[in-house]
Structures are given as structure tokens and as C-alpha cells.
mmCIF file of C-alpha atoms in Angstrom:
data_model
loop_
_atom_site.group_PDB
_atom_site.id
_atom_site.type_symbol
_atom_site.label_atom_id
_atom_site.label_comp_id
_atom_site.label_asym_id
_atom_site.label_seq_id
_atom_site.Cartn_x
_atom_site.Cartn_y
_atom_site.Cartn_z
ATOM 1 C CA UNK P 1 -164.962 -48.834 58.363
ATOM 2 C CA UNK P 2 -166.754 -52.236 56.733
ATOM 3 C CA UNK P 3 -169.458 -53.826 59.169
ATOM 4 C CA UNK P 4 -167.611 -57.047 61.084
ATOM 5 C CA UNK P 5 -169.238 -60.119 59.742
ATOM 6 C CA UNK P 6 -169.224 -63.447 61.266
ATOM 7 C CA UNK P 7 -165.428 -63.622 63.510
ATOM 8 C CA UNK P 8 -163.827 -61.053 61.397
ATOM 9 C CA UNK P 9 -162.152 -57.958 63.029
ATOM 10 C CA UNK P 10 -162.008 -54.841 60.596
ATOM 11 C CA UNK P 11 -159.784 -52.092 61.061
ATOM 12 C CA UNK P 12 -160.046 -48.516 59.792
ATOM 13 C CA UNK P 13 -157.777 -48.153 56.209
ATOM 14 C CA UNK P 14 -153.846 -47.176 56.906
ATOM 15 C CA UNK P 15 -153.975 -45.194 53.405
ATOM 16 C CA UNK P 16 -156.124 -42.069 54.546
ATOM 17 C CA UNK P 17 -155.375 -38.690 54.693
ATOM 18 C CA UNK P 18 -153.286 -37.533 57.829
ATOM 19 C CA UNK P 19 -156.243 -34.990 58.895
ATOM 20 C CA UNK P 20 -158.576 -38.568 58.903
ATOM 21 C CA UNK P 21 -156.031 -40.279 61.195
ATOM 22 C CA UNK P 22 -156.030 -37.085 63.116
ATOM 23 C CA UNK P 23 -159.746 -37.110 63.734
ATOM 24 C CA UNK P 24 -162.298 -38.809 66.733
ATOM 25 C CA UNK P 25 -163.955 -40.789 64.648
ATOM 26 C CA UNK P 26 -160.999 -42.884 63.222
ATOM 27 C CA UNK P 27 -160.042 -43.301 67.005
ATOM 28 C CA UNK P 28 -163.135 -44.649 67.861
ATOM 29 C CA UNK P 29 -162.925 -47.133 64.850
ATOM 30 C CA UNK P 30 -159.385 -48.152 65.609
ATOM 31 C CA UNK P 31 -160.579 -48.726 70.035
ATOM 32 C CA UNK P 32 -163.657 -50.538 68.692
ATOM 33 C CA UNK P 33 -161.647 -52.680 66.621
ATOM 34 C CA UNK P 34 -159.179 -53.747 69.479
ATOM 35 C CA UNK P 35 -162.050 -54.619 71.619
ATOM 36 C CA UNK P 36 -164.160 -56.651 69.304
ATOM 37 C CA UNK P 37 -160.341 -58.427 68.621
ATOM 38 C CA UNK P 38 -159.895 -59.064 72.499
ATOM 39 C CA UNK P 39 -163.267 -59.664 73.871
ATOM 40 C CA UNK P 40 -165.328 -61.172 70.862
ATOM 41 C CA UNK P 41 -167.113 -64.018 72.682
ATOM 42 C CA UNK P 42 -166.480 -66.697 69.508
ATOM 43 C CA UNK P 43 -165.531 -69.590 71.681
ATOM 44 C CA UNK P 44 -167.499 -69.401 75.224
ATOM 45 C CA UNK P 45 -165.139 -66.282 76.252
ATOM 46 C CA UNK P 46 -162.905 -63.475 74.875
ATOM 47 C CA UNK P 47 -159.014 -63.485 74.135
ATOM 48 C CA UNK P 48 -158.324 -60.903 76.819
ATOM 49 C CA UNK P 49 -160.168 -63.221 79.490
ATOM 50 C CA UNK P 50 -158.813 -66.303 78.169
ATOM 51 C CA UNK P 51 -155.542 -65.271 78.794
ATOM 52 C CA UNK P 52 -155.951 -63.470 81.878
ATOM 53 C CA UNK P 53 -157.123 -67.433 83.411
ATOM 54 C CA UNK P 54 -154.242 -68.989 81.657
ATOM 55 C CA UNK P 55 -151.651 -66.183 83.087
ATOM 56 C CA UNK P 56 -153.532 -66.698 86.772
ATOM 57 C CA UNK P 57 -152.954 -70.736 86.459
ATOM 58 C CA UNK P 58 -149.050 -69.886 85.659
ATOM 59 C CA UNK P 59 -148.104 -67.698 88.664
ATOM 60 C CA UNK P 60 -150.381 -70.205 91.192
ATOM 61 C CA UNK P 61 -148.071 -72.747 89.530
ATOM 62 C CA UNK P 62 -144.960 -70.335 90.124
ATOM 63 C CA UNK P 63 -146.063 -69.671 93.671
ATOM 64 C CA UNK P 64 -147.075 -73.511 94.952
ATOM 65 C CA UNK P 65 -150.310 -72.864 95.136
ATOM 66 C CA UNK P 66 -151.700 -74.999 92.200
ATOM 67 C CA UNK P 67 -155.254 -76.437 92.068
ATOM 68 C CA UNK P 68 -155.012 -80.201 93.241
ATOM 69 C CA UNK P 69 -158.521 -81.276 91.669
ATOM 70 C CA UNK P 70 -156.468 -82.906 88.760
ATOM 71 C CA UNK P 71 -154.518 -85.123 90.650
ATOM 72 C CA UNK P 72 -157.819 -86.241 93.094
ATOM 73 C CA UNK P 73 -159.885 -86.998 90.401
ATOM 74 C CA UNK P 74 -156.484 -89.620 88.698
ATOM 75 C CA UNK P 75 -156.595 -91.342 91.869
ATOM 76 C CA UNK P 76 -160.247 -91.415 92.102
ATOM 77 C CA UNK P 77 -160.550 -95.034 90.247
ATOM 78 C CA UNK P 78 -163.074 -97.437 90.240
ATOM 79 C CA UNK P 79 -164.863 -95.296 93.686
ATOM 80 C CA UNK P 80 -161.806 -95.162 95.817
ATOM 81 C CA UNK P 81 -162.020 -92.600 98.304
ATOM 82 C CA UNK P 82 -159.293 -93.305 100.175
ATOM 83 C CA UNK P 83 -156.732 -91.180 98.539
ATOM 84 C CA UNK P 84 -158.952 -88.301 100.803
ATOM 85 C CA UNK P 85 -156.874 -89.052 103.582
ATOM 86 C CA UNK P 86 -153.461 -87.526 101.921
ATOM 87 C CA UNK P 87 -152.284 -84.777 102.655
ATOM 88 C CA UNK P 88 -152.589 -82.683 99.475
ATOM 89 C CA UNK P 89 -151.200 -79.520 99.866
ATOM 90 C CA UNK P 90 -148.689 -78.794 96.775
ATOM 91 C CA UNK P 91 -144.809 -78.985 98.113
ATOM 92 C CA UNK P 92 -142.946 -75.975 97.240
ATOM 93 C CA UNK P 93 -140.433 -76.949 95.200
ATOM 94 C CA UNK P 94 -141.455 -74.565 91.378
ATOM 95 C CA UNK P 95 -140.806 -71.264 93.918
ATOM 96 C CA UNK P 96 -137.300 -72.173 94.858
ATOM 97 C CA UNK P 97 -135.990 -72.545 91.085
ATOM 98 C CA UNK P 98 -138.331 -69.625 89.802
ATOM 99 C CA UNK P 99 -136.441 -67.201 92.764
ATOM 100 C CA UNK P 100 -132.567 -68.744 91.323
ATOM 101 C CA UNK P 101 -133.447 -67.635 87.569
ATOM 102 C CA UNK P 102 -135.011 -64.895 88.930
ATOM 103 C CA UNK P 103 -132.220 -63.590 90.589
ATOM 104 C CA UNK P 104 -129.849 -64.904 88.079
ATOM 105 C CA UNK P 105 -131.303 -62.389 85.750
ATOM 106 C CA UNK P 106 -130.675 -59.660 88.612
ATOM 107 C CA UNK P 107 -126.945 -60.033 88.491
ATOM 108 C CA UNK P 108 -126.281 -59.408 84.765
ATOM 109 C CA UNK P 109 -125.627 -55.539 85.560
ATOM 110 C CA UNK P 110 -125.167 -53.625 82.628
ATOM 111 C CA UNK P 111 -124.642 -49.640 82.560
ATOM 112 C CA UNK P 112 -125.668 -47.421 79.722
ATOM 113 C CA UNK P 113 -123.334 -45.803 77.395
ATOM 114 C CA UNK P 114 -124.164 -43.184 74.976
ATOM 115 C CA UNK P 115 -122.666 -42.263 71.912
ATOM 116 C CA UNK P 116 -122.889 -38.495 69.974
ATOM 117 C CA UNK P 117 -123.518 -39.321 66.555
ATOM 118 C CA UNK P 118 -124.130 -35.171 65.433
ATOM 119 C CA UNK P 119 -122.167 -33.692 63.066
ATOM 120 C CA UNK P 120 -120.696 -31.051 65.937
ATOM 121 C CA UNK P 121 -119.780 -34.118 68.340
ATOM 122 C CA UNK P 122 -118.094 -36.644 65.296
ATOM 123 C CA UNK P 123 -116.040 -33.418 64.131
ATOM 124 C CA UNK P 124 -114.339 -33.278 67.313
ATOM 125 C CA UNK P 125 -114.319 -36.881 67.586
ATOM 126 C CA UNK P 126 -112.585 -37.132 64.290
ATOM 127 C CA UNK P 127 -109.840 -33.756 65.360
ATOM 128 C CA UNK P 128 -109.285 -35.687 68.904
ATOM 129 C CA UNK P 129 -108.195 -38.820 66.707
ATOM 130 C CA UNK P 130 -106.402 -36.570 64.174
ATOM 131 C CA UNK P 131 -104.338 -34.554 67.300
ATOM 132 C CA UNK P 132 -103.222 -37.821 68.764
ATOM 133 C CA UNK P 133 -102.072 -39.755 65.707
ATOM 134 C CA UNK P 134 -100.023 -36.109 65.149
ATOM 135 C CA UNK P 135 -98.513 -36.661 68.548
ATOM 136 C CA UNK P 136 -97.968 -40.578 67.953
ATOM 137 C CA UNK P 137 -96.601 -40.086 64.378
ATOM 138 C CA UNK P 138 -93.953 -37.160 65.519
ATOM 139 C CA UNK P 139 -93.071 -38.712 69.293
ATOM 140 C CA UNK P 140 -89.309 -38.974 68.682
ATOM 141 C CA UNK P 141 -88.950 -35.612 67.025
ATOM 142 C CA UNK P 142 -91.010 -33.758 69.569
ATOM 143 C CA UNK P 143 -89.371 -35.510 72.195
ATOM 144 C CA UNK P 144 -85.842 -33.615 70.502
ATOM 145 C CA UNK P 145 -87.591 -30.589 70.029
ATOM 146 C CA UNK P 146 -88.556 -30.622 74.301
ATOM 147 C CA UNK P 147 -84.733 -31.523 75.032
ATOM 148 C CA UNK P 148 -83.169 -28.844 73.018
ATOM 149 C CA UNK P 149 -85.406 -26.128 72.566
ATOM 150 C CA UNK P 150 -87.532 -26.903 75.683
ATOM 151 C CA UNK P 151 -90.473 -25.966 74.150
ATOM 152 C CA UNK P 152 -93.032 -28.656 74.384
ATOM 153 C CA UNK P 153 -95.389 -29.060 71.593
ATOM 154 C CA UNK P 154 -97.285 -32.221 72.509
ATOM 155 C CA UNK P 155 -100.851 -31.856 72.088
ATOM 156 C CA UNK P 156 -101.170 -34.748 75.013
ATOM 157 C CA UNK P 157 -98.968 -35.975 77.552
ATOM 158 C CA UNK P 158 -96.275 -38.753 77.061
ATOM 159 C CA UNK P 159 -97.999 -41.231 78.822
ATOM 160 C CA UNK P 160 -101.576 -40.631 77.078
ATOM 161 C CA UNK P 161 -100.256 -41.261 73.762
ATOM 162 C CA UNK P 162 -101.123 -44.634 71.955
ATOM 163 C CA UNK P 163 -97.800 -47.058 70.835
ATOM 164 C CA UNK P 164 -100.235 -48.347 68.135
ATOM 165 C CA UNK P 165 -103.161 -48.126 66.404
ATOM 166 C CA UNK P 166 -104.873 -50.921 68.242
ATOM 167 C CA UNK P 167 -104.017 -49.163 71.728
ATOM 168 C CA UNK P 168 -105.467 -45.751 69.394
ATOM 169 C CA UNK P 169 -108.895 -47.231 69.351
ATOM 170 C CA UNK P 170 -108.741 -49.017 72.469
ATOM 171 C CA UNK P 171 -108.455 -45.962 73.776
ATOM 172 C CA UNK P 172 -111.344 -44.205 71.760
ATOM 173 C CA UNK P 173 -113.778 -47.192 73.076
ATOM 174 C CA UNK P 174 -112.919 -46.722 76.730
ATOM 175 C CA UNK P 175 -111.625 -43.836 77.775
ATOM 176 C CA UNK P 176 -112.772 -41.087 75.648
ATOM 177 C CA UNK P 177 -116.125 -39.038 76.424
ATOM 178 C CA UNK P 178 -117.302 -36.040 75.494
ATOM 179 C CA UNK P 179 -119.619 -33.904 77.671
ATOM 180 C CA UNK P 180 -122.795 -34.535 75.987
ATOM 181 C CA UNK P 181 -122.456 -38.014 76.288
ATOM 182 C CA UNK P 182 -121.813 -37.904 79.752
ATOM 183 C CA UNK P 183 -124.400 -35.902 80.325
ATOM 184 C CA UNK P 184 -126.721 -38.305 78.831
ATOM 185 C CA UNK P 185 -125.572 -40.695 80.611
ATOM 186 C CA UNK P 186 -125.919 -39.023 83.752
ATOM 187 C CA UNK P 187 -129.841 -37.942 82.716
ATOM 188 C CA UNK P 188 -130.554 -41.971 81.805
ATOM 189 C CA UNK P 189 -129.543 -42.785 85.323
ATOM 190 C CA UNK P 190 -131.375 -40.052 87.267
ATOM 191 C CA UNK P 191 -134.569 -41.381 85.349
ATOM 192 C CA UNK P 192 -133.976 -45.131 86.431
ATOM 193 C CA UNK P 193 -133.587 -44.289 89.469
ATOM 194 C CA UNK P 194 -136.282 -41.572 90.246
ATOM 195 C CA UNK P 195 -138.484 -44.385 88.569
ATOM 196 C CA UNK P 196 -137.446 -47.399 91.014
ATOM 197 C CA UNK P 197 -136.523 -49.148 87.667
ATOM 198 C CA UNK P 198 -134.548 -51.881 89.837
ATOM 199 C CA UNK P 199 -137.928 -52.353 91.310
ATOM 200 C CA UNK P 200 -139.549 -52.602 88.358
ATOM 201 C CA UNK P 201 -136.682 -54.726 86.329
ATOM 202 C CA UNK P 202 -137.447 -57.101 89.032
ATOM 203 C CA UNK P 203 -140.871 -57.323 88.438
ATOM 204 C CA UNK P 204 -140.463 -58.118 84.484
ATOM 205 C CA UNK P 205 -137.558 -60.476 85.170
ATOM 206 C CA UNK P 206 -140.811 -62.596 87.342
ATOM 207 C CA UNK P 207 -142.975 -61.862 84.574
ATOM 208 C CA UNK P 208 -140.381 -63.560 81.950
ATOM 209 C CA UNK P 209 -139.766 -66.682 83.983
ATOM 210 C CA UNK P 210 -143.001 -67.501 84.856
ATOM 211 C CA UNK P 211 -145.572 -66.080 81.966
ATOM 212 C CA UNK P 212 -143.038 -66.230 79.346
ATOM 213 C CA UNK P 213 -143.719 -62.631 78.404
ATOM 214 C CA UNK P 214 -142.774 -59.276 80.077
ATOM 215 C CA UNK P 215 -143.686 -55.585 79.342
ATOM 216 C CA UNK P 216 -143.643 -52.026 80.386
ATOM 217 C CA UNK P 217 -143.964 -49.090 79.001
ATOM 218 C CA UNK P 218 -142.923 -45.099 79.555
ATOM 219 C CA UNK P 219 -145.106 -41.962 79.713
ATOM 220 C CA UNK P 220 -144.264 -37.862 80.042
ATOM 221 C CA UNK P 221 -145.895 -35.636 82.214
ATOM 222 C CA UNK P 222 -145.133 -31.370 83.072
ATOM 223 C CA UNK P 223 -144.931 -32.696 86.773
ATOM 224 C CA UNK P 224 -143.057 -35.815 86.874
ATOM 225 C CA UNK P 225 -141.180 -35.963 83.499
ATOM 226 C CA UNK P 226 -140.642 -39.427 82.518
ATOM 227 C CA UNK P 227 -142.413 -42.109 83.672
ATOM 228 C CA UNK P 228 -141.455 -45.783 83.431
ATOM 229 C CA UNK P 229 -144.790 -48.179 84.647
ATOM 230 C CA UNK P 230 -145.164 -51.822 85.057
ATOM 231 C CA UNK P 231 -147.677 -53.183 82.770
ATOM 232 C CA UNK P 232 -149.252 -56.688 83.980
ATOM 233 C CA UNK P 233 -148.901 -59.224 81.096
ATOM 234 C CA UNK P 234 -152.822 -60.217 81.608
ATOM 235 C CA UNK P 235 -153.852 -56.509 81.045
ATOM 236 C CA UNK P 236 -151.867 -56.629 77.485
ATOM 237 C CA UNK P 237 -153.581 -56.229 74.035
ATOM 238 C CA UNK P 238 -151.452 -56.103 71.160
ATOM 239 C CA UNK P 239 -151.920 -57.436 67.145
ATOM 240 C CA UNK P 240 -150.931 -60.659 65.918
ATOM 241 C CA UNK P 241 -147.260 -61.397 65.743
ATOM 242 C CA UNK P 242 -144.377 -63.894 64.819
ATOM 243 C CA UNK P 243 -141.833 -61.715 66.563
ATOM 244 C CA UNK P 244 -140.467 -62.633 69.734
ATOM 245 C CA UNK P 245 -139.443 -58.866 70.393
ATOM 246 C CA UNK P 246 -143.197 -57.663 69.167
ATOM 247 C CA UNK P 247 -141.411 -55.409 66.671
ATOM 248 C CA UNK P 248 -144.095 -56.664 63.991
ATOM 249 C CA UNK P 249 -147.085 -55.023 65.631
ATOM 250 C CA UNK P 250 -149.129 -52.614 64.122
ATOM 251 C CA UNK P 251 -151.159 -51.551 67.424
ATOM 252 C CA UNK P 252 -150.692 -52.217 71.176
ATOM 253 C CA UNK P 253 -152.561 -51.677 74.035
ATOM 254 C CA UNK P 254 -153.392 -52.181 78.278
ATOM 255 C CA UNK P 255 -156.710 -52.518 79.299
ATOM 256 C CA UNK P 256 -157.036 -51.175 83.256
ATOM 257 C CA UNK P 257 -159.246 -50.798 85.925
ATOM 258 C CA UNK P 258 -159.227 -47.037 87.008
ATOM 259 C CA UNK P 259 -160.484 -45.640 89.925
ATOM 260 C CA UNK P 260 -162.586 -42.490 88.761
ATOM 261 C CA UNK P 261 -160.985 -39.549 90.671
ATOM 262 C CA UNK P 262 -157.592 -41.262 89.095
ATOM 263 C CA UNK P 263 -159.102 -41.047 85.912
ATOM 264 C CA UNK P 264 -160.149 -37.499 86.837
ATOM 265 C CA UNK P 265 -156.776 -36.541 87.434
ATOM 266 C CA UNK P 266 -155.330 -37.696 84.170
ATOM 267 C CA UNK P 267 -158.388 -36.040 82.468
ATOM 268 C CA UNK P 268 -159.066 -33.076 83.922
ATOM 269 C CA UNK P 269 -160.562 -30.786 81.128
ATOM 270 C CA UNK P 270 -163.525 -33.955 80.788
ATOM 271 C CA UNK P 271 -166.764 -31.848 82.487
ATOM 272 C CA UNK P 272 -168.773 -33.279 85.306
ATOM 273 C CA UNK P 273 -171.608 -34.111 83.197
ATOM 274 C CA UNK P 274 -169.734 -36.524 80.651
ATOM 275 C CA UNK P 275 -167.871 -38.145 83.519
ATOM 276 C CA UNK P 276 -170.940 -39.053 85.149
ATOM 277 C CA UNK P 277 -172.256 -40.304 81.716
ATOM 278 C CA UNK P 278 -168.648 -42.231 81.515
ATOM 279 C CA UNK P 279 -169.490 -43.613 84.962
ATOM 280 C CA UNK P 280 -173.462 -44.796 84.426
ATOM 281 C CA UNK P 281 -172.446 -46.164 81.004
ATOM 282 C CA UNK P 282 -170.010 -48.088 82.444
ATOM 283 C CA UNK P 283 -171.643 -49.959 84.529
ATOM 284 C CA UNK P 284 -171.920 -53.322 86.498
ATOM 285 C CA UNK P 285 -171.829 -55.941 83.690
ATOM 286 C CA UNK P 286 -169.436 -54.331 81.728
ATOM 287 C CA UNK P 287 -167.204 -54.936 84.899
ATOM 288 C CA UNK P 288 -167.655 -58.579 84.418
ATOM 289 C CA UNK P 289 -167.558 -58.278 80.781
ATOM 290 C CA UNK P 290 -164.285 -56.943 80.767
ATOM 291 C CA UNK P 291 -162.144 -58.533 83.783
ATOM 292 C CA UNK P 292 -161.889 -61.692 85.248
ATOM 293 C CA UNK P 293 -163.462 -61.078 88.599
ATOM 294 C CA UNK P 294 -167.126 -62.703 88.497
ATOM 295 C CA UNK P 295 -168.111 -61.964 92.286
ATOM 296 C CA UNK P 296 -170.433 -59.644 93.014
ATOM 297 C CA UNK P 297 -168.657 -58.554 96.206
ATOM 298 C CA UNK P 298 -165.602 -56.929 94.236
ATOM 299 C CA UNK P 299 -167.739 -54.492 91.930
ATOM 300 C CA UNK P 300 -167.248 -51.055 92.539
ATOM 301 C CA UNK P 301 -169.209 -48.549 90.824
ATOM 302 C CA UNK P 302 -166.107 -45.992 90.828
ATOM 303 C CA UNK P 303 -163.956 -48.030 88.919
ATOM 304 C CA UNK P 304 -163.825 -48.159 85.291
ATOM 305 C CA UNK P 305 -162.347 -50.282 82.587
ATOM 306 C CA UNK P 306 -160.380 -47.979 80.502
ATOM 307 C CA UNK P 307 -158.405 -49.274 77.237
ATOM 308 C CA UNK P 308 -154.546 -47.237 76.739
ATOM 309 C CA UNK P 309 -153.674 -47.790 73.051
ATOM 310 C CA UNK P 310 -151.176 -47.193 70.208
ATOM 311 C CA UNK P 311 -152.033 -47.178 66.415
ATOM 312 C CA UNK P 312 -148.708 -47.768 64.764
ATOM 313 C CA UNK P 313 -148.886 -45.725 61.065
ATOM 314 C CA UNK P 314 -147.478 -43.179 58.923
ATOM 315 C CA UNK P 315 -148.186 -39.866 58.105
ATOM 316 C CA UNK P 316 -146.515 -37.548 55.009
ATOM 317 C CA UNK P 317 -144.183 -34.612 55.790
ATOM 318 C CA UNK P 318 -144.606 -32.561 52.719
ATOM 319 C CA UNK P 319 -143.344 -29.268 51.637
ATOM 320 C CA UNK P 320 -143.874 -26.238 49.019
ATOM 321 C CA UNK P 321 -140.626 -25.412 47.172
ATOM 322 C CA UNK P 322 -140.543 -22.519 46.106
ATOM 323 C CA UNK P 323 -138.224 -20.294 44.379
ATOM 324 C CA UNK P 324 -137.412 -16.471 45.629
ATOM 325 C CA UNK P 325 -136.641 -14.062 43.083
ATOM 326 C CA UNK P 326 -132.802 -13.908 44.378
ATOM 327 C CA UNK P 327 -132.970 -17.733 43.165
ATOM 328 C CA UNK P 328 -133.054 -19.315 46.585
ATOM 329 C CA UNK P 329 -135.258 -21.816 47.713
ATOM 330 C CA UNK P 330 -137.294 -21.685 50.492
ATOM 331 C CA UNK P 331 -139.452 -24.856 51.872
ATOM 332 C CA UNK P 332 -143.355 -23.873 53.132
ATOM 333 C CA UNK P 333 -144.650 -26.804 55.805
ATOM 334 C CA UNK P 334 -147.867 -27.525 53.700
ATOM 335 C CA UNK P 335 -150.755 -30.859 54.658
ATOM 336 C CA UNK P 336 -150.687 -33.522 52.630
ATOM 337 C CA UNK P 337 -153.498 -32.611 50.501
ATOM 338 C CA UNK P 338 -151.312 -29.937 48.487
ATOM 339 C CA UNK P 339 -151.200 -30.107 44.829
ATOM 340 C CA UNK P 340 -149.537 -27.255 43.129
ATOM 341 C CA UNK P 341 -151.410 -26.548 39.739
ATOM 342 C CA UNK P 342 -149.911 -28.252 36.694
ATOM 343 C CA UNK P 343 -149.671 -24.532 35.546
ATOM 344 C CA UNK P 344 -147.628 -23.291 38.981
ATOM 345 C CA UNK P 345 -145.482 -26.402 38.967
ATOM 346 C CA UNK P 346 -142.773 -24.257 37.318
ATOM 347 C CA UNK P 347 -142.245 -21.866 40.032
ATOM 348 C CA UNK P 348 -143.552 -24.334 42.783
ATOM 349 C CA UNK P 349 -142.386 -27.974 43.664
ATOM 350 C CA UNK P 350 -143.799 -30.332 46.185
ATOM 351 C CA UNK P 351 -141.624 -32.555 47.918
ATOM 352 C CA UNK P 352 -142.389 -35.249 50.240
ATOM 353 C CA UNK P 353 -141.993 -38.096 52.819
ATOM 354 C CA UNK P 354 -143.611 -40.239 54.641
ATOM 355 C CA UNK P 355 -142.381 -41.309 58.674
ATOM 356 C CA UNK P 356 -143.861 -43.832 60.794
ATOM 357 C CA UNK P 357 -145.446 -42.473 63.491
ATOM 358 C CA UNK P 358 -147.617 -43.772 66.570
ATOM 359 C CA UNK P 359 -151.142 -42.441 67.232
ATOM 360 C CA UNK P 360 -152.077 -42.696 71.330
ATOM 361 C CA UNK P 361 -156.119 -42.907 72.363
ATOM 362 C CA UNK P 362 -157.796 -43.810 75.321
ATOM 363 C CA UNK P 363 -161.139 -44.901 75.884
ATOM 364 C CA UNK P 364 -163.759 -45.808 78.619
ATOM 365 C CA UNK P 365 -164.791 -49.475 77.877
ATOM 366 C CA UNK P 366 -168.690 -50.251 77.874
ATOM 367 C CA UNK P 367 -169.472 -46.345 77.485
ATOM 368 C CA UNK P 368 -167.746 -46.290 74.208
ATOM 369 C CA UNK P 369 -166.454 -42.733 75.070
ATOM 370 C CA UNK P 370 -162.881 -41.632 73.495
ATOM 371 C CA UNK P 371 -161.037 -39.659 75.901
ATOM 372 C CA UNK P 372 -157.645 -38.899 74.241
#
């Protein structure tokens, strides 16, 4: 990575090598280049702690509880003191209006439906559709067949068939489901609502009226499965962007103030000794370096400012072709690094693609230590 000169934030190269990407030391690049982004004192104070103040001023503003000091010092003409008399207390009017759009957002329910898009489930999609336009094209002469024969070779019942193709795909939109997709329905919901997502919806619909900007995020774990977490606006860290959805950004992070036997429990194969050196490292000014909070009283030498982020990138899939002697061809998973020989590229072939993928790190803030 270049040296940072002046106000410039450099970033490791996308275009390495996958084992490069892979490796601790392009981690650390790719964390130290977030925080110089975020906390670069170029104008008196950081990013991060610049917007931390301005989200703060929004929610007093949201709750009533606004400072006053700008309207004193309008009426405070000419060395008029009399406006001290008035009762100044803010009248809570911002509250009533934020808790209406709030809960306006609440009521637009919505339920999730899935859709198989496999080859197995869209063949017996496309046979269901098949079967019933059979039934609705041959309805009067199966209908003859039932009265005289009484044999009845309907593959649905009378009343199930479609009069038209309209009511045929009506009917396809609404009322058909396969198991799978129920069953993924059925998993979605469990997860919501093992998660409090309600909760939690209610919490980012607050977020979006007041601070203009909401986010959360998800997370997998052996004991709990999948985790949905609230994610403070204040805490976020994320590249620049002209997308209103974020889908532009090429790294995203939260920056959070962990407790160390939480941060223990996430990282338990880190030994004693480089936890402690985590925890020294780590110490009192980087507190106030790295938060808001400039009182003395609230620092805690067990907490520690940890940074959760996401490199977005790519990395190649590539593959060894090569030819059996019964003429098959069989692919070999190979890095991206292979070459075949220019004399071997008769009997082998490499073939390649590249997929965007999403690189996760963690690291301890002020001890520079890369934990993930």
C-alpha cells in the first residue's frame, strides 16, 4: 500500500492475487484505511465523530429535548436580560408527528413469498400448468366420458379447473405452492421471529424518520443460527456513495464499544497474553479518540473500540480441463495462479471466472491488532 500523503486515504489494490486478499496483512491495510477515512482529524475532528454529534442533535430534536442556547442568545439584543424570565423548556410538539410516521410505517404489513426457481421445482411447475390446460382444453369431452363410461379421468376436480387463461395464471400467482417454497417460507418466519425483528423493524423505522438513514445487518453462529442485529446509524462506516440504497459501496463497516469478556466470547481461540496486549494498547485516549464521550467518569478500561468490516471484491474461480483418455472431460479446482505450459495446453485447458465476493475482518482500534 502507497504512504497517505496530505488528506488522501489509500487503499490496498483490488487487482491482486486471491491468496494476497486472503492474507493478514492486506486486512490490516484495508482496517487502517477505513480508520484513517473516518477519524483523520483534517478539520478540528474526524468523520465518524462529526457525525456521531450531528446524529445526537437529530434525535434531541426528535425527542423535545433540543438545546435552547440558540434562541437565548437571538433575544439577547442590545443587553436585554429579560427574556431570562421565560420559561424555556422546548414544547413537545416534533415527538407527536415523529410517533404518527413512525407508526405509519408499522402498519404497511407485508409477508414473504418465495419462489423455486431450480430446474426440479420449474419442471413440475411447468407439468402442473400442462395437466390443467389438458383438463381445461378436454372439459366437455371428459365430462361425456364420466356420464357414460363413469370413469373419471380429470386430473383435477371440476371446480379447480380455470374457464380461461387469465383465471389459469391467476391461479398460478395465488394459489399454487409447492413444498419447498412453503417451507421457506415457514424457515423466513421462524428467523424473524426468534430474532424480535418487529422489535427491531421498529427501531430502523425511528432511525429513518429522524436520522434519515437506517441499517442492520445479519450474522451466523453454530449456537444461535441466524442473527439479525440493530446497528446504530452513528456507529456506521461505509465508502463514499451516490446511492440511496448504498448498493455502490465497495466496503462497510460498525465501529463498537465491546466489553472484553464479550469480545472474549466471540474470540475465544485469542490467548490471554495477546488479549491483555489488546487491552493495554487500547487504552484511555484511544477511548476518547474514537467515541464521542469526553468525560473522564465514563472510561472503562474493559471496554474496547473494535471496528466490524466488509471489503467488497472479487476473486477468480478457475479450473484445469482436462481430457481422460475415454475422451471425457473432467474439471480440477486449481488457484488462480495456474498456467498450463504453452506445450500442455493441448491436453490441458484453463477456464475461468471471476465472482464478487465480500471479505469480513475485525480489528481492535488503537492496538492495531486484526482479529478476524
Amino acid at each position: 500500500m502507497a504512504e497517505a500523503t496530505g488528506y488522501t486515504t489509500q487503499f490496498p489494490s483490488q487487482s491482486v492475487d486471491d491468496a494476497t486478499k486472503n492474507s493478514e496483512k492486506y486486512g490490516m491495510e484495508v482496517a487502517r484505511g477505513i480508520k484513517n477515512e473516518w477519524f483523520r482529524k483534517s478539520a478540528g475532528t474526524g468523520r465518524f465523530l462529526q457525525n456521531q454529534r450531528e446524529f445526537h442533535r437529530l434525535k434531541l430534536y426528535a425527542r423535545g429535548e433540543q438545546s435552547t442556547q440558540k434562541y437565548k442568545d437571538e433575544f439577547s439584543i442590545n443587553g436585554d436580560l429579560s427574556y431570562l424570565n421565560l420559561d424555556w423548556k422546548p414544547v413537545p410538539i416534533i415527538p407527536k408527528f415523529v410517533d404518527i410516521v413512525v407508526n405509519g410505517m408499522q402498519d404497511r404489513l407485508f409477508t414473504i413469498k418465495t419462489f423455486a426457481q431450480d430446474p426440479s421445482s420449474t419442471k413440475k411447475r411447468t407439468d402442473f400448468v400442462e395437466m390443467m390446460q389438458e383438463d381445461m382444453n378436454t372439459k366437455d369431452f371428459i365430462e361425456n366420458i364420466d356420464q357414460q363410461l363413469g370413469i373419471n379421468v380429470q386430473n383435477f376436480k371440476n371446480k379447480e379447473i380455470p374457464d380461461s387463461d387469465e383465471e389459469l395464471e391467476l391461479h398460478m400467482q395465488l394459489n399454487y405452492k409447492q413444498t419447498i417454497e412453503l417451507a421457506h417460507e415457514q424457515a423466513i418466519d421462524n428467523v424473524f421471529k426468534r430474532n424480535n425483528y418487529y422489535e427491531l423493524k421498529k427501531r430502523l423505522d425511528y432511525d429513518q424518520t429522524v436520522l434519515g438513514i437506517s441499517c442492520a445487518k445479519h450474522t451466523f453462529n453454530n449456537t444461535d443460527g441466524i442473527k439479525l442485529e440493530y446497528v446504530d446509524p452513528a456507529n456506521l462506516v461505509y465508502s463514499y456513495t451516490e446511492d440511496p440504497n448504498f448498493q455502490d459501496v465497495y466496503y462497510f463497516g460498525e465501529i463498537k464499544q465491546i466489553k472484553s469478556n464479550e469480545l472474549k466470547k466471540q474470540f475465544p481461540g485469542l490467548s490471554d497474553e495477546e488479549f491483555e496486549d489488546c487491552i493495554k494498547k487500547s487504552g484511555k485516549t484511544n477511548q476518547y479518540d474514537y467515541t464521542n464521550n469526553d468525560s473522564e467518569d465514563s472510561y472503562d478500561s474493559n471496554t474496547l473500540t473494535v471496528l466490524y468490516f466488509n471489503w467488497k471484491s472479487w476473486e477468480k474461480s478457475v479450473f484445469k480441463i482436462k481430457e481422460t483418455s475415454s475422451g471425457a472431460k473432467k474439471a480440477i479446482k486449481k488457484d488462480d495462479n495456474f498456467n498450463p505450459p504453452k506445450d500442455q495446453r493441448t491436453r490441458f485447458e484453463r477456464v475461468a471466472q471471476a465472482r464478487e465476493v465480500i471479505y469480513e475482518g475485525v480489528m481492535v482500534l488503537g492496538a492495531n491488532k486484526l482479529l478476524k
